[in-house]
Short mmCIF file of C-alpha atoms in Angstrom, two decimals:
data_model
loop_
_atom_site.label_atom_id
_atom_site.label_comp_id
_atom_site.label_asym_id
_atom_site.label_seq_id
_atom_site.Cartn_x
_atom_site.Cartn_y
_atom_site.Cartn_z
CA MET A 1402 4.27 -11.75 23.60
CA GLY A 1403 5.35 -12.97 19.96
CA PHE A 1404 2.23 -12.97 16.71
CA LEU A 1405 -0.28 -11.52 18.68
CA PHE A 1406 1.80 -8.31 20.02
CA ASN A 1407 3.61 -8.31 16.82
CA PHE A 1408 0.16 -8.52 14.75
CA LEU A 1409 -1.62 -5.75 16.42
CA VAL A 1410 1.71 -3.37 15.60
CA ALA A 1411 1.25 -4.19 12.34
CA LEU A 1412 -2.91 -3.56 12.45
CA PHE A 1413 -2.74 0.22 14.48
CA ALA A 1414 0.00 1.21 11.87
CA ALA A 1415 -1.96 0.19 9.11
CA LEU A 1416 -4.35 2.85 10.56
CA GLY A 1417 -2.45 5.01 8.00
CA SER A 1418 -3.61 2.62 5.14
CA PHE A 1419 -7.23 2.89 6.25
CA LEU A 1420 -6.70 6.82 5.93
CA PHE A 1421 -5.92 6.11 2.15
CA GLY A 1422 -8.60 4.16 1.60
CA TYR A 1423 -11.33 5.81 2.75
CA ASP A 1424 -10.29 9.73 1.74
CA SER A 1425 -9.81 7.87 -1.65
CA GLY A 1426 -12.46 6.32 -1.57
CA ILE A 1427 -15.16 9.08 -0.42
CA ILE A 1428 -14.07 11.00 -2.96
CA GLY A 1429 -16.02 8.76 -5.34
CA SER A 1430 -19.21 9.12 -3.34
CA VAL A 1431 -18.85 13.14 -2.83
CA VAL A 1432 -18.45 13.87 -6.81
CA SER A 1433 -20.72 11.32 -7.80
CA LYS A 1434 -24.51 13.06 -9.29
CA GLU A 1435 -26.15 11.57 -6.19
CA PHE A 1436 -24.42 14.34 -3.69
CA HIS A 1437 -26.33 17.39 -5.49
CA HIS A 1438 -25.81 19.72 -2.91
CA PHE A 1439 -21.47 19.13 -3.72
CA HIS A 1440 -22.27 19.77 -7.41
CA ASP A 1441 -24.95 23.21 -6.83
CA PHE A 1442 -22.28 24.20 -4.35
CA PHE A 1443 -19.08 24.30 -6.41
CA ASP A 1444 -21.38 25.68 -10.12
CA SER A 1445 -21.56 22.22 -11.45
CA PRO A 1446 -17.90 21.78 -11.91
CA SER A 1447 -16.92 19.76 -15.66
CA ASP A 1448 -14.99 16.46 -16.00
CA SER A 1449 -11.96 17.65 -16.01
CA ILE A 1450 -12.10 20.04 -12.75
CA ILE A 1451 -13.71 16.92 -11.15
CA GLY A 1452 -10.56 14.97 -12.70
CA ALA A 1453 -8.43 17.69 -11.42
CA ILE A 1454 -9.80 17.31 -7.99
CA VAL A 1455 -9.09 13.42 -8.41
CA SER A 1456 -5.94 13.89 -9.57
CA THR A 1457 -4.48 16.64 -7.55
CA PHE A 1458 -4.52 14.32 -4.59
CA ALA A 1459 -2.45 11.58 -6.53
CA GLY A 1460 0.55 13.83 -7.16
CA GLY A 1461 0.37 15.46 -3.53
CA CYS A 1462 0.84 11.86 -3.14
CA PHE A 1463 3.91 11.51 -5.11
CA VAL A 1464 5.16 14.33 -3.42
CA GLY A 1465 4.40 12.78 -0.18
CA ALA A 1466 5.70 9.56 -0.84
CA ALA A 1467 9.30 11.05 -2.37
CA ALA A 1468 9.64 13.58 0.71
CA ALA A 1469 8.68 10.00 3.15
CA GLY A 1470 11.92 8.12 1.71
CA TRP A 1471 14.44 10.76 2.98
CA LEU A 1472 12.44 10.95 6.43
CA ALA A 1473 12.89 7.70 7.14
CA SER A 1474 16.14 7.06 7.30
CA HIS A 1475 16.44 10.07 9.58
CA ILE A 1476 13.76 10.19 11.61
CA GLY A 1477 12.94 6.46 11.97
CA ARG A 1478 9.95 4.53 10.48
CA LYS A 1479 7.95 5.35 14.06
CA ARG A 1480 8.23 8.96 13.50
CA THR A 1481 7.89 9.41 9.58
CA ILE A 1482 4.11 7.43 10.43
CA GLN A 1483 3.26 10.66 12.48
CA ALA A 1484 4.95 13.38 10.28
CA GLY A 1485 2.32 11.84 7.35
CA ALA A 1486 -0.72 11.87 10.49
CA LEU A 1487 -0.02 15.21 11.19
CA VAL A 1488 -0.30 16.38 7.51
CA GLY A 1489 -3.29 14.60 7.17
CA ILE A 1490 -4.83 15.73 9.86
CA PHE A 1491 -4.25 19.58 8.14
CA GLY A 1492 -5.32 18.42 5.24
CA CYS A 1493 -8.26 16.96 5.82
CA SER A 1494 -9.90 19.33 8.02
CA LEU A 1495 -8.86 21.70 4.68
CA GLN A 1496 -10.90 19.71 2.59
CA ALA A 1497 -14.20 19.32 4.98
CA GLY A 1498 -14.40 22.98 5.18
CA ALA A 1499 -13.40 24.43 1.82
CA GLN A 1500 -15.09 27.29 0.96
CA ASN A 1501 -14.55 27.17 -3.29
CA VAL A 1502 -12.88 24.60 -5.72
CA SER A 1503 -9.28 26.07 -4.97
CA PHE A 1504 -9.73 25.43 -1.72
CA LEU A 1505 -11.34 22.19 -1.82
CA ILE A 1506 -8.59 21.02 -4.53
CA ALA A 1507 -5.44 22.43 -2.26
CA GLY A 1508 -7.36 20.57 0.64
CA ARG A 1509 -6.84 17.32 -1.58
CA PHE A 1510 -3.60 17.98 -2.36
CA VAL A 1511 -2.19 18.36 1.03
CA ALA A 1512 -4.40 15.37 2.33
CA GLY A 1513 -1.80 13.24 -0.81
CA LEU A 1514 1.16 14.68 0.92
CA SER A 1515 0.30 12.86 4.16
CA ILE A 1516 -1.16 10.07 1.88
CA GLY A 1517 2.04 9.34 0.39
CA CYS A 1518 4.20 9.65 2.91
CA LEU A 1519 2.26 6.83 5.15
CA SER A 1520 1.69 4.76 1.56
CA MET A 1521 5.02 4.51 1.27
CA ILE A 1522 6.03 3.99 5.21
CA VAL A 1523 3.26 1.99 6.43
CA PRO A 1524 4.07 -1.07 4.69
CA LEU A 1525 8.18 -0.51 5.02
CA TYR A 1526 7.92 -0.71 9.15
CA GLN A 1527 5.54 -3.92 8.94
CA SER A 1528 7.53 -5.70 6.34
CA GLU A 1529 10.74 -4.89 9.18
CA ILE A 1530 8.69 -5.48 11.97
CA ALA A 1531 7.90 -8.63 10.29
CA PRO A 1532 8.62 -12.25 10.64
CA PRO A 1533 9.82 -14.12 7.21
CA LYS A 1534 7.11 -16.53 7.12
CA LEU A 1535 4.59 -14.24 7.81
CA ARG A 1536 5.55 -11.55 6.35
CA GLY A 1537 2.52 -11.21 3.56
CA LEU A 1538 0.29 -11.57 6.43
CA LEU A 1539 1.60 -8.74 8.43
CA THR A 1540 2.47 -6.34 5.64
CA GLY A 1541 -0.70 -7.57 3.61
CA LEU A 1542 -2.97 -5.60 5.95
CA THR A 1543 -2.04 -2.72 4.00
CA GLN A 1544 -4.02 -3.31 0.80
CA TRP A 1545 -6.97 -4.94 4.25
CA MET A 1546 -7.15 -1.46 6.11
CA ILE A 1547 -6.96 0.19 2.59
CA GLY A 1548 -10.10 -1.49 1.85
CA LEU A 1549 -11.99 -1.38 4.73
CA GLY A 1550 -11.35 2.42 4.69
CA PHE A 1551 -12.89 2.20 1.16
CA LEU A 1552 -15.65 0.46 2.79
CA VAL A 1553 -16.34 2.77 5.44
CA ALA A 1554 -16.33 5.41 2.85
CA ASN A 1555 -18.67 3.73 0.48
CA TRP A 1556 -21.18 3.38 3.50
CA VAL A 1557 -20.35 6.73 4.39
CA GLY A 1558 -20.92 8.01 0.95
CA TYR A 1559 -24.22 5.93 0.83
CA GLY A 1560 -26.07 7.01 4.51
CA CYS A 1561 -24.64 11.09 3.39
CA GLN A 1562 -26.54 11.01 0.40
CA PHE A 1563 -29.96 11.48 2.08
CA LEU A 1564 -28.61 14.62 4.05
CA ASP A 1565 -30.64 17.62 2.27
CA ASN A 1566 -27.93 20.57 2.70
CA ASP A 1567 -23.80 21.01 2.58
CA TYR A 1568 -23.31 18.31 5.19
CA GLN A 1569 -24.19 16.17 2.97
CA TRP A 1570 -20.21 16.06 1.52
CA ARG A 1571 -19.07 18.17 4.18
CA ILE A 1572 -19.52 15.18 6.78
CA PRO A 1573 -17.51 12.53 4.63
CA LEU A 1574 -14.80 14.83 4.43
CA ILE A 1575 -14.79 15.94 8.18
CA ILE A 1576 -14.47 11.99 9.52
CA GLN A 1577 -11.34 11.91 8.01
CA ILE A 1578 -9.76 13.28 10.96
CA VAL A 1579 -10.54 10.64 13.42
CA PRO A 1580 -8.01 7.95 11.99
CA ALA A 1581 -5.49 10.42 11.62
CA VAL A 1582 -5.81 11.84 15.10
CA MET A 1583 -5.50 8.22 16.40
CA LEU A 1584 -2.44 7.09 14.24
CA LEU A 1585 -0.23 10.37 15.64
CA LEU A 1586 -1.11 10.15 19.20
CA GLY A 1587 -1.23 5.97 19.59
CA MET A 1588 2.44 6.04 17.74
CA PHE A 1589 3.59 6.95 20.69
CA GLY A 1590 3.10 3.34 21.83
CA LEU A 1591 4.40 1.38 19.18
CA PRO A 1592 7.79 0.11 18.85
CA PHE A 1593 10.87 1.38 16.57
CA SER A 1594 11.82 -0.48 13.14
CA PRO A 1595 14.16 -2.74 14.77
CA ARG A 1596 16.42 -2.88 12.00
CA TRP A 1597 16.46 1.20 11.76
CA LEU A 1598 17.46 1.14 15.35
CA ILE A 1599 20.63 -1.14 14.92
CA SER A 1600 21.26 1.21 11.81
CA LYS A 1601 21.70 3.96 14.16
CA GLY A 1602 24.09 1.89 16.72
CA ARG A 1603 20.94 0.42 18.93
CA GLU A 1604 21.20 -2.90 19.21
CA GLU A 1605 20.15 -3.76 22.31
CA GLU A 1606 17.17 -1.55 21.99
CA ALA A 1607 17.01 -3.62 19.13
CA PHE A 1608 17.12 -7.15 20.09
CA LYS A 1609 14.31 -6.56 23.08
CA ILE A 1610 11.98 -5.12 20.44
CA VAL A 1611 13.11 -7.99 17.98
CA GLN A 1612 12.44 -10.08 21.38
CA ARG A 1613 8.92 -8.41 21.75
CA LEU A 1614 7.50 -8.92 18.52
CA HIS A 1615 9.08 -12.46 17.63
CA GLY A 1616 9.93 -14.13 20.44
CA ASP A 1617 8.12 -17.60 22.32
CA SER A 1618 9.37 -20.35 24.95
CA GLN A 1619 9.90 -22.13 21.73
CA ASN A 1620 11.62 -19.98 19.49
CA GLU A 1621 14.73 -18.54 21.51
CA GLU A 1622 17.30 -20.09 19.52
CA PHE A 1623 15.47 -18.62 16.00
CA ILE A 1624 15.68 -14.81 17.30
CA LYS A 1625 19.96 -15.23 18.23
CA LEU A 1626 20.36 -16.45 14.27
CA GLU A 1627 17.72 -13.56 12.97
CA PHE A 1628 19.00 -11.08 14.86
CA ALA A 1629 22.56 -11.51 14.48
CA GLU A 1630 21.87 -11.90 10.50
CA MET A 1631 20.53 -7.80 10.99
CA VAL A 1632 22.88 -6.98 12.52
CA GLU A 1633 25.92 -8.29 10.50
CA GLN A 1634 23.83 -7.47 7.43
CA ILE A 1635 23.14 -4.23 8.07
CA LYS A 1636 26.47 -3.25 9.72
CA TYR A 1637 28.28 -4.87 6.43
CA GLU A 1638 26.05 -3.02 4.39
CA LYS A 1639 26.98 0.69 6.42
CA ALA A 1640 30.68 -0.36 6.18
CA ASN A 1641 30.85 -0.79 2.36
CA TYR A 1642 28.73 0.98 0.74
CA SER A 1643 26.86 3.98 -0.04
CA THR A 1644 23.24 5.23 0.07
CA LYS A 1645 22.85 7.41 -2.94
CA ILE A 1646 20.05 7.52 -5.30
CA SER A 1647 22.90 6.09 -7.80
CA ASP A 1648 22.51 2.98 -5.38
CA LEU A 1649 19.32 1.54 -7.33
CA TRP A 1650 20.76 1.07 -10.35
CA SER A 1651 24.51 1.25 -9.96
CA THR A 1652 24.86 -3.09 -10.31
CA GLY A 1653 22.68 -5.44 -12.27
CA PRO A 1654 21.41 -6.56 -8.95
CA MET A 1655 19.90 -3.46 -8.07
CA LEU A 1656 19.12 -2.59 -11.37
CA ARG A 1657 16.55 -5.53 -11.08
CA ARG A 1658 14.92 -4.64 -7.50
CA THR A 1659 14.64 -1.11 -8.65
CA LEU A 1660 12.73 -2.09 -12.19
CA THR A 1661 10.68 -4.88 -10.38
CA GLY A 1662 9.59 -3.07 -7.52
CA MET A 1663 8.39 0.35 -10.01
CA ALA A 1664 6.62 -2.17 -11.89
CA VAL A 1665 4.98 -3.91 -9.40
CA GLN A 1666 3.16 -0.89 -8.77
CA ILE A 1667 2.70 0.67 -11.85
CA CYS A 1668 1.56 -2.96 -13.02
CA CYS A 1669 -1.26 -2.25 -10.17
CA GLN A 1670 -2.40 1.02 -11.67
CA PHE A 1671 -2.89 -0.32 -14.77
CA THR A 1672 -5.29 -3.60 -14.11
CA GLY A 1673 -7.59 -0.29 -14.36
CA ILE A 1674 -8.77 -0.40 -10.37
CA ASN A 1675 -8.34 3.09 -9.70
CA VAL A 1676 -10.84 3.81 -12.29
CA SER A 1677 -13.18 1.51 -10.30
CA ALA A 1678 -12.58 2.69 -7.15
CA TYR A 1679 -12.51 6.28 -7.95
CA PHE A 1680 -15.41 6.44 -9.98
CA GLN A 1681 -17.06 3.33 -9.80
CA PRO A 1682 -20.61 5.13 -9.56
CA THR A 1683 -20.09 6.08 -12.58
CA LEU A 1684 -19.20 2.48 -13.87
CA TYR A 1685 -22.94 1.32 -12.22
CA ALA A 1686 -24.59 4.75 -14.18
CA ALA A 1687 -23.19 3.25 -17.55
CA LEU A 1688 -25.15 0.12 -16.64
CA GLY A 1689 -28.47 2.19 -16.59
CA MET A 1690 -28.49 2.49 -12.33
CA SER A 1691 -29.33 4.91 -10.72
CA GLY A 1692 -30.91 7.12 -7.33
CA PRO A 1693 -29.35 5.11 -3.91
CA THR A 1694 -29.09 1.82 -5.48
CA ILE A 1695 -25.57 2.89 -7.13
CA LEU A 1696 -24.19 3.63 -3.87
CA LEU A 1697 -25.70 0.47 -2.35
CA ILE A 1698 -23.60 -1.53 -4.64
CA THR A 1699 -20.82 0.36 -3.80
CA GLY A 1700 -21.10 -0.56 -0.73
CA ILE A 1701 -21.46 -3.75 -0.87
CA ASN A 1702 -18.72 -4.31 -3.12
CA GLY A 1703 -16.06 -2.72 -0.64
CA ALA A 1704 -16.99 -5.70 1.60
CA LEU A 1705 -16.51 -8.05 -0.58
CA GLY A 1706 -13.22 -6.79 -1.41
CA VAL A 1707 -11.79 -6.09 2.15
CA ILE A 1708 -13.81 -10.30 3.08
CA VAL A 1709 -11.50 -11.68 0.23
CA THR A 1710 -8.16 -10.33 0.94
CA GLY A 1711 -8.29 -11.06 4.52
CA VAL A 1712 -9.01 -14.84 3.84
CA PHE A 1713 -5.99 -14.16 1.24
CA ILE A 1714 -2.98 -12.98 3.42
CA THR A 1715 -4.05 -14.85 6.05
CA PHE A 1716 -4.32 -18.54 4.53
CA ILE A 1717 -2.86 -18.42 1.08
CA LEU A 1718 -0.07 -14.91 0.26
CA ASP A 1719 2.51 -16.65 2.38
CA ARG A 1720 1.94 -20.08 1.40
CA VAL A 1721 1.89 -19.76 -2.32
CA GLY A 1722 4.36 -17.03 -2.80
CA ARG A 1723 4.25 -13.93 -4.73
CA LYS A 1724 4.32 -14.13 -8.30
CA PRO A 1725 1.43 -17.13 -9.01
CA PRO A 1726 -1.40 -14.94 -7.41
CA LEU A 1727 0.32 -12.20 -9.66
CA LEU A 1728 -0.73 -14.38 -12.76
CA PHE A 1729 -3.42 -15.52 -11.16
CA GLY A 1730 -4.86 -11.68 -10.78
CA ALA A 1731 -3.89 -10.08 -14.47
CA ALA A 1732 -5.65 -13.06 -16.18
CA GLY A 1733 -8.56 -12.74 -13.84
CA MET A 1734 -9.15 -9.04 -14.30
CA ALA A 1735 -8.38 -9.14 -18.52
CA ILE A 1736 -11.30 -11.82 -18.51
CA CYS A 1737 -13.95 -9.62 -16.66
CA LEU A 1738 -13.20 -6.40 -18.29
CA ALA A 1739 -13.23 -8.07 -21.45
CA ILE A 1740 -16.66 -9.20 -20.63
CA GLU A 1741 -17.77 -5.68 -19.31
CA ALA A 1742 -17.12 -4.00 -22.48
CA ALA A 1743 -19.12 -6.40 -24.41
CA ILE A 1744 -21.91 -6.28 -21.93
CA ASN A 1745 -21.54 -2.45 -22.56
CA ALA A 1746 -21.62 -2.53 -25.87
CA LYS A 1747 -24.36 -3.99 -26.08
CA TRP A 1748 -26.47 -2.99 -23.48
CA GLY A 1749 -25.24 -0.59 -21.85
CA GLY A 1750 -26.08 3.44 -21.60
CA GLU A 1751 -28.42 5.23 -19.54
CA ASN A 1752 -31.80 3.92 -21.34
CA ALA A 1753 -30.88 0.14 -20.73
CA ASN A 1754 -33.54 -1.76 -19.73
CA ASN A 1755 -31.93 -5.41 -20.25
CA PRO A 1756 -32.27 -6.49 -15.93
CA ALA A 1757 -30.34 -9.52 -16.76
CA ALA A 1758 -27.03 -7.48 -18.01
CA GLN A 1759 -27.55 -5.19 -15.79
CA ASN A 1760 -26.98 -7.91 -13.26
CA ALA A 1761 -24.11 -9.39 -15.45
CA GLY A 1762 -22.60 -5.86 -15.46
CA ILE A 1763 -22.73 -4.96 -11.66
CA ALA A 1764 -21.20 -8.75 -10.62
CA PHE A 1765 -18.46 -8.42 -13.36
CA ILE A 1766 -17.43 -5.25 -11.96
CA ILE A 1767 -17.44 -6.41 -8.16
CA ILE A 1768 -15.54 -10.03 -9.95
CA PHE A 1769 -13.26 -7.77 -10.99
CA GLY A 1770 -11.99 -5.67 -7.85
CA SER A 1771 -13.07 -7.58 -4.85
CA LEU A 1772 -11.83 -10.98 -6.18
CA PHE A 1773 -9.03 -11.74 -8.68
CA PHE A 1774 -7.66 -7.33 -7.43
CA SER A 1775 -7.98 -8.64 -3.87
CA VAL A 1776 -5.53 -11.38 -4.44
CA SER A 1777 -3.09 -9.95 -6.63
CA PHE A 1778 -1.81 -7.36 -6.84
CA GLY A 1779 -3.57 -5.30 -3.92
CA PRO A 1780 -1.97 -6.61 -1.29
CA VAL A 1781 1.10 -8.49 -3.20
CA SER A 1782 1.97 -4.80 -4.72
CA TRP A 1783 2.35 -3.16 -1.34
CA VAL A 1784 4.49 -6.59 0.45
CA TYR A 1785 6.45 -7.20 -2.53
CA GLN A 1786 7.94 -3.87 -2.98
CA SER A 1787 8.69 -2.99 0.71
CA GLU A 1788 11.10 -6.51 0.85
CA ILE A 1789 13.40 -6.64 -1.85
CA PHE A 1790 15.95 -3.95 -1.53
CA PRO A 1791 18.69 -3.92 1.38
CA MET A 1792 18.39 -1.86 4.17
CA ARG A 1793 21.18 0.87 3.22
CA ILE A 1794 18.77 1.36 0.56
CA ARG A 1795 15.39 0.30 1.54
CA ALA A 1796 13.43 3.62 2.37
CA LEU A 1797 14.35 5.37 -1.08
CA GLY A 1798 13.96 2.15 -3.00
CA THR A 1799 9.92 1.79 -1.76
CA ALA A 1800 9.92 5.77 -2.04
CA VAL A 1801 10.84 5.24 -5.52
CA CYS A 1802 8.43 2.40 -5.98
CA THR A 1803 5.93 4.48 -4.31
CA CYS A 1804 6.19 7.53 -6.34
CA SER A 1805 5.81 5.29 -9.32
CA ASN A 1806 2.48 3.80 -7.57
CA TRP A 1807 1.48 7.24 -7.38
CA ALA A 1808 2.58 8.90 -10.81
CA THR A 1809 0.37 6.35 -13.15
CA ASN A 1810 -2.26 7.30 -10.47
CA VAL A 1811 -2.34 10.93 -11.25
CA LEU A 1812 -2.03 9.67 -14.81
CA ILE A 1813 -4.76 7.78 -14.94
CA SER A 1814 -7.49 9.35 -12.55
CA GLN A 1815 -6.83 12.51 -14.81
CA VAL A 1816 -7.90 10.84 -17.80
CA SER A 1817 -10.25 7.97 -16.52
CA PRO A 1818 -13.13 10.92 -16.80
CA ILE A 1819 -12.81 11.73 -20.07
CA GLY A 1820 -12.05 8.46 -21.32
CA MET A 1821 -15.25 7.15 -19.68
CA THR A 1822 -17.10 9.59 -21.90
CA ASN A 1823 -15.74 9.92 -25.06
CA LEU A 1824 -14.21 6.40 -25.64
CA GLY A 1825 -17.39 4.42 -23.80
CA TYR A 1826 -17.33 0.85 -23.66
CA ARG A 1827 -13.61 1.36 -25.40
CA PHE A 1828 -12.10 2.31 -22.55
CA TYR A 1829 -12.15 -1.17 -20.29
CA ILE A 1830 -10.55 -2.73 -23.50
CA VAL A 1831 -7.12 -0.39 -22.76
CA PHE A 1832 -6.99 -2.02 -19.16
CA VAL A 1833 -8.22 -5.59 -20.96
CA VAL A 1834 -4.58 -5.09 -22.83
CA THR A 1835 -2.58 -3.67 -19.82
CA ASN A 1836 -3.44 -6.43 -17.60
CA ILE A 1837 -2.46 -9.35 -20.80
CA CYS A 1838 0.93 -7.11 -20.59
CA ASN A 1839 1.60 -7.24 -16.20
CA GLY A 1840 0.58 -10.56 -16.86
CA LEU A 1841 3.59 -10.81 -19.23
CA ILE A 1842 5.58 -8.85 -17.08
CA VAL A 1843 5.60 -10.93 -13.20
CA TYR A 1844 5.80 -14.15 -15.67
CA PHE A 1845 9.31 -13.67 -17.39
CA PHE A 1846 10.84 -10.85 -14.80
CA PHE A 1847 9.79 -10.93 -10.99
CA PRO A 1848 11.60 -13.28 -9.02
CA GLU A 1849 9.75 -15.26 -6.19
CA THR A 1850 11.03 -13.68 -2.10
CA LYS A 1851 8.01 -16.16 -0.28
CA GLY A 1852 9.77 -16.97 2.92
CA LYS A 1853 13.11 -15.41 3.06
CA SER A 1854 14.34 -12.50 5.37
CA LEU A 1855 15.06 -9.25 4.39
CA GLU A 1856 18.32 -9.77 4.92
CA GLU A 1857 18.37 -12.82 2.72
CA MET A 1858 17.19 -10.83 -0.58
CA ASP A 1859 20.19 -10.91 -1.75
CA ALA A 1860 20.63 -14.47 -2.93
CA VAL A 1861 17.08 -13.75 -4.56
CA PHE A 1862 18.96 -11.42 -6.76
CA GLY A 1863 22.00 -12.85 -7.23
CA ASP A 1864 24.12 -10.33 -5.40
CA GLN A 1865 24.94 -12.16 -1.88
CA GLU A 1866 28.27 -11.08 0.02
CA ILE A 1867 28.14 -12.64 3.59
CA PRO A 1868 26.57 -15.83 4.95
CA HIS A 1869 23.39 -15.67 6.52
CA ALA A 1870 22.83 -16.79 10.21
CA LEU A 1871 19.62 -18.28 9.42
CA GLU A 1872 21.52 -20.44 6.93
CA THR A 1873 24.77 -21.43 8.66
CA LYS A 1874 22.93 -21.36 12.60
CA ALA A 1875 25.71 -19.34 13.50
CA VAL A 1876 26.07 -15.96 14.78
CA HIS A 1877 28.98 -14.89 13.49
CA ASN A 1878 29.91 -15.16 9.25
CA VAL A 1879 31.39 -12.00 9.28
CA LYS A 1880 34.74 -10.10 9.52
CA ASP A 1881 34.16 -7.33 11.56
CA ASP A 1882 36.17 -4.44 12.00
CA HIS A 1883 33.72 -1.64 12.43
CA SER A 1884 32.35 -2.51 15.17
CA SER A 1885 33.09 -0.66 19.04
CA ASP A 1886 33.68 -2.77 21.60
CA LYS A 1887 30.44 -2.36 23.06
CA GLU A 1888 28.65 -3.71 19.86
CA LYS A 1889 30.99 -6.95 19.08
CA ALA A 1890 30.53 -7.54 23.13
CA PHE A 1891 26.38 -7.85 22.73
CA VAL A 1892 26.61 -9.61 19.26
CA ASN A 1893 28.99 -11.84 20.96
CA GLN A 1894 26.63 -12.63 24.24
CA PHE A 1895 24.79 -14.93 21.83
CA GLU A 1896 27.55 -16.89 20.68
CA THR A 1897 28.04 -18.25 24.38
CA ALA A 1898 24.78 -18.28 25.44
#
């Protein structure tokens, strides 16, 4: 089966990311002024209430991501994805049936629990089933499906604005339930993470899955070495290290992993992408746009982002590495937002009457998200945080990094409506500065991880203690006094094969 099976598994698991993108994206349409039935039903909610509706979701995501760290270690990556999907069905149902603002906010929080869980576990699962040379593509499917979710949300929002009853906003929220149900049921047919199986002593089952995921008629030797490397590294860690949260900062290399993983997610939020994602119609309105045109442009922007992300993860990410795209994206986004601020300062406002300036403003919002973000922090943040931690602490470390994302998301989504109202074009300048800071952080502190197996990350971060089978081309690199006779016999067969 090999690559095709591996790709399809990673793609289907990314339905969790699609749900993430759709749920995050649809709220921008639902709370926009074009959805007047929403505002009538909830008695014209204020900016602070709108901010609470948006940011409560992110608060739930923070809690969900934290819980997923524990679940992923104890019930496995696969079952944690299913748990997230089940909670998502409940939360999305609450939103669709909301009778008042409190009801809606509760639904947003519960859905956030699901999305937080899925946003942490899906890229982790993808990274653990991917071969080293394809990990950027397969884990990058997370961002591609987030973008696809936003795209579908944008066009659903565009279509539903023409409904003249409460289904104008209820139907977009009902649709969220569909991918959650598909994910819950479909995951029964997908494999467990082989690395998690090894950590639980299920080597034979893990080896069969690695063969299905990575094997073909030409790479039998690679499969043996890759699997032996997984087994030895995981067994060594299990015998010599703990899995406490304090391990995330117990040594210099571990602290560096934790800080860079958190930084890539915090920097991702401080690009300003979710101001655009959540409040894109508001940004277009500030340029003088109005009516259905706003949601039409939003839909076009989403389509371009999906295309650009797909091309990037397929042809570029695994070739150029992680740092160059992050640096390129940070610089590009800073320039776009600086130009956007200038356009809004001189020609913005609801009464703007300069079509050329309006079109330029729209263009730079699109270039900001669909080009520069889509080839940098969008996909790379999920890939990077999921590949840098050792197995013993990977779920916990990834959970902490994802929590950093959502904590920053809460801050930005809560203050953005107020900031846009009170600061106007100056709000763009805030993110010009943060993008410049993002580039400096990446340049000075982020190591390159391209092409390394997950087990080889210890060499990247400077705490390698055992040789790696893919380097030595031998299956026995560590004296093993901790495995059972059955486990030793299973590994020994690779040496004699």
